[in-house]
mmCIF file of C-alpha atoms in Angstrom:
data_model
loop_
_atom_site.group_PDB
_atom_site.id
_atom_site.type_symbol
_atom_site.label_atom_id
_atom_site.label_comp_id
_atom_site.label_asym_id
_atom_site.label_seq_id
_atom_site.Cartn_x
_atom_site.Cartn_y
_atom_site.Cartn_z
ATOM 1 C CA GLU A 6 0.097 -0.127 -0.124
ATOM 2 C CA LEU A 7 2.740 2.413 0.952
ATOM 3 C CA GLU A 8 4.557 1.732 -2.541
ATOM 4 C CA GLU A 9 1.147 2.459 -4.672
ATOM 5 C CA ALA A 10 0.829 5.421 -2.648
ATOM 6 C CA LEU A 11 4.362 6.377 -2.962
ATOM 7 C CA ALA A 12 4.095 5.659 -7.110
ATOM 8 C CA ALA A 13 0.499 7.273 -7.213
ATOM 9 C CA HIS A 14 1.952 10.589 -5.441
ATOM 10 C CA PRO A 15 5.453 11.204 -5.962
ATOM 11 C CA GLU A 16 5.465 14.873 -4.996
ATOM 12 C CA LEU A 17 4.661 13.502 -1.615
ATOM 13 C CA THR A 18 7.048 13.958 1.518
ATOM 14 C CA VAL A 19 6.019 10.726 3.560
ATOM 15 C CA VAL A 20 7.573 9.994 6.931
ATOM 16 C CA TRP A 21 7.415 6.314 7.616
ATOM 17 C CA ALA A 22 7.017 6.134 11.533
ATOM 18 C CA HIS A 23 9.190 3.748 12.951
ATOM 19 C CA CYS A 24 10.424 2.452 9.327
ATOM 20 C CA GLY A 25 7.424 0.619 9.108
ATOM 21 C CA ILE A 26 8.929 -1.690 11.839
ATOM 22 C CA SER A 27 6.140 -3.117 14.777
ATOM 23 C CA ARG A 28 6.319 -6.150 17.070
ATOM 24 C CA ARG A 29 4.277 -7.964 14.254
ATOM 25 C CA VAL A 30 6.490 -6.939 11.269
ATOM 26 C CA PHE A 31 10.202 -7.391 11.557
ATOM 27 C CA HIS A 32 13.499 -9.297 9.771
ATOM 28 C CA ALA A 33 16.768 -9.723 9.947
ATOM 29 C CA ARG A 34 17.267 -7.825 6.708
ATOM 30 C CA TYR A 35 14.676 -5.380 7.487
ATOM 31 C CA HIS A 36 17.310 -2.052 6.490
ATOM 32 C CA LYS A 37 17.633 -4.091 3.158
ATOM 33 C CA MET A 38 14.148 -3.592 2.315
ATOM 34 C CA LEU A 39 14.360 -0.252 3.654
ATOM 35 C CA ALA A 40 17.264 0.787 1.756
ATOM 36 C CA ASP A 41 15.368 -0.864 -1.376
ATOM 37 C CA MET A 42 12.481 1.758 -0.793
ATOM 38 C CA LEU A 43 14.828 4.625 -0.304
ATOM 39 C CA ARG A 44 16.397 4.128 -3.515
ATOM 40 C CA ARG A 45 12.805 3.903 -5.597
ATOM 41 C CA HIS A 46 11.198 6.688 -3.656
ATOM 42 C CA PRO A 47 13.232 9.965 -2.830
ATOM 43 C CA ARG A 48 11.188 11.622 -1.131
ATOM 44 C CA LEU A 49 10.414 8.489 1.834
ATOM 45 C CA HIS A 50 12.001 9.153 5.055
ATOM 46 C CA ALA A 51 11.910 7.246 7.978
ATOM 47 C CA ASP A 52 11.908 8.165 11.827
ATOM 48 C CA ILE A 53 13.180 5.594 13.852
ATOM 49 C CA SER A 54 11.151 5.595 17.267
ATOM 50 C CA SER A 55 9.271 2.704 19.197
ATOM 51 C CA PHE A 56 9.832 -0.564 18.279
ATOM 52 C CA CYS A 57 12.074 0.708 15.285
ATOM 53 C CA ARG A 58 14.913 1.678 17.928
ATOM 54 C CA GLU A 59 14.770 -1.563 19.760
ATOM 55 C CA SER A 60 15.109 -3.159 16.801
ATOM 56 C CA VAL A 61 18.126 -1.205 15.655
ATOM 57 C CA ILE A 62 20.019 -0.760 19.474
ATOM 58 C CA SER A 63 20.383 -3.851 21.348
ATOM 59 C CA HIS A 64 19.689 -3.559 25.227
ATOM 60 C CA HIS A 65 23.407 -4.387 25.360
ATOM 61 C CA GLY A 66 23.866 -1.071 23.630
ATOM 62 C CA LYS A 67 24.847 -2.708 19.973
ATOM 63 C CA VAL A 68 23.640 -1.358 16.541
ATOM 64 C CA ALA A 69 22.756 -4.033 14.721
ATOM 65 C CA ALA A 70 23.789 -4.965 11.847
ATOM 66 C CA GLY A 71 23.841 -2.599 8.595
ATOM 67 C CA TRP A 72 21.931 -0.277 10.234
ATOM 68 C CA THR A 73 25.004 2.275 10.705
ATOM 69 C CA GLU A 74 25.468 1.720 6.605
ATOM 70 C CA LEU A 75 21.686 2.217 6.034
ATOM 71 C CA ILE A 76 21.672 5.343 7.483
ATOM 72 C CA GLU A 77 25.602 6.798 6.439
ATOM 73 C CA GLU A 78 24.012 5.814 2.898
ATOM 74 C CA PHE A 79 21.181 7.944 3.258
ATOM 75 C CA PRO A 80 21.630 10.816 5.859
ATOM 76 C CA ASP A 81 19.090 12.996 4.448
ATOM 77 C CA ARG A 82 16.473 10.343 5.430
ATOM 78 C CA PHE A 83 16.337 9.116 9.023
ATOM 79 C CA LEU A 84 14.743 11.144 11.891
ATOM 80 C CA LEU A 85 14.782 10.108 15.630
ATOM 81 C CA GLY A 86 11.387 10.401 17.298
ATOM 82 C CA SER A 87 10.541 9.935 20.790
ATOM 83 C CA ASP A 88 6.753 8.617 20.130
ATOM 84 C CA MET A 89 6.189 10.769 23.715
ATOM 85 C CA VAL A 90 2.285 12.743 23.111
ATOM 86 C CA GLY A 91 1.343 14.789 26.361
ATOM 87 C CA HIS A 92 4.035 14.149 29.068
ATOM 88 C CA TYR A 93 7.787 14.174 28.584
ATOM 89 C CA ASP A 94 8.864 13.458 31.648
ATOM 90 C CA ASP A 95 11.336 10.637 30.377
ATOM 91 C CA LEU A 96 12.562 12.548 27.383
ATOM 92 C CA GLY A 97 16.168 12.966 28.448
ATOM 93 C CA LYS A 98 16.462 8.806 29.086
ATOM 94 C CA THR A 99 14.492 8.237 25.861
ATOM 95 C CA ILE A 100 16.705 10.325 23.462
ATOM 96 C CA ALA A 101 19.715 9.209 25.572
ATOM 97 C CA SER A 102 18.943 5.729 24.374
ATOM 98 C CA PHE A 103 19.744 6.588 20.751
ATOM 99 C CA THR A 104 23.303 7.175 22.036
ATOM 100 C CA PRO A 105 24.809 3.888 20.474
ATOM 101 C CA LEU A 106 23.173 4.658 17.453
ATOM 102 C CA LEU A 107 24.427 8.668 17.428
ATOM 103 C CA GLU A 108 28.131 7.556 17.886
ATOM 104 C CA SER A 109 28.265 4.956 15.354
ATOM 105 C CA LEU A 110 27.942 7.990 12.961
ATOM 106 C CA SER A 111 29.649 10.172 11.274
ATOM 107 C CA PRO A 112 29.469 13.944 12.823
ATOM 108 C CA ALA A 113 28.065 15.035 9.687
ATOM 109 C CA THR A 114 25.080 12.531 9.580
ATOM 110 C CA ARG A 115 24.334 12.840 13.640
ATOM 111 C CA GLU A 116 23.191 16.274 13.302
ATOM 112 C CA LYS A 117 21.164 15.418 10.477
ATOM 113 C CA ILE A 118 19.421 12.599 11.787
ATOM 114 C CA ALA A 119 18.983 14.169 15.282
ATOM 115 C CA SER A 120 18.129 17.414 14.342
ATOM 116 C CA ALA A 121 18.280 19.102 10.662
ATOM 117 C CA ASN A 122 16.081 16.735 8.891
ATOM 118 C CA ALA A 123 13.386 17.045 11.257
ATOM 119 C CA ALA A 124 13.545 20.916 10.861
ATOM 120 C CA HIS A 125 13.923 20.820 7.276
ATOM 121 C CA ILE A 126 11.021 18.528 6.783
ATOM 122 C CA PHE A 127 8.666 19.983 9.077
ATOM 123 C CA PHE A 128 9.996 23.644 9.459
ATOM 124 C CA GLY A 129 11.747 24.008 5.940
ATOM 125 C CA GLU A 130 15.104 25.163 7.737
#
């Protein structure tokens, strides 16, 4: 369905929440499918939050294979997210959970996915 919508509306900018990952939708090579989607659809972006964060960064602080390379290949197409609504007491803890991923990236890519991409997409900055 996403492919059809993107093909039907090529001018549409889409931020795919959680990179499309959920507890029911995941595969060890999910990052390869996402890379193919990003190559085919230049206005598709991916939000790393919630289940996606849990799939990309293990509880032991290791970044899953292939994700650093994927984000480095598409540095303008990823955003970090918190999935918080209404209550932000744990925002610092949630954002800190991205540290292993951020440390695995180049400084330029780190800046883009941490803030610059969101500022560009949502505010035109």
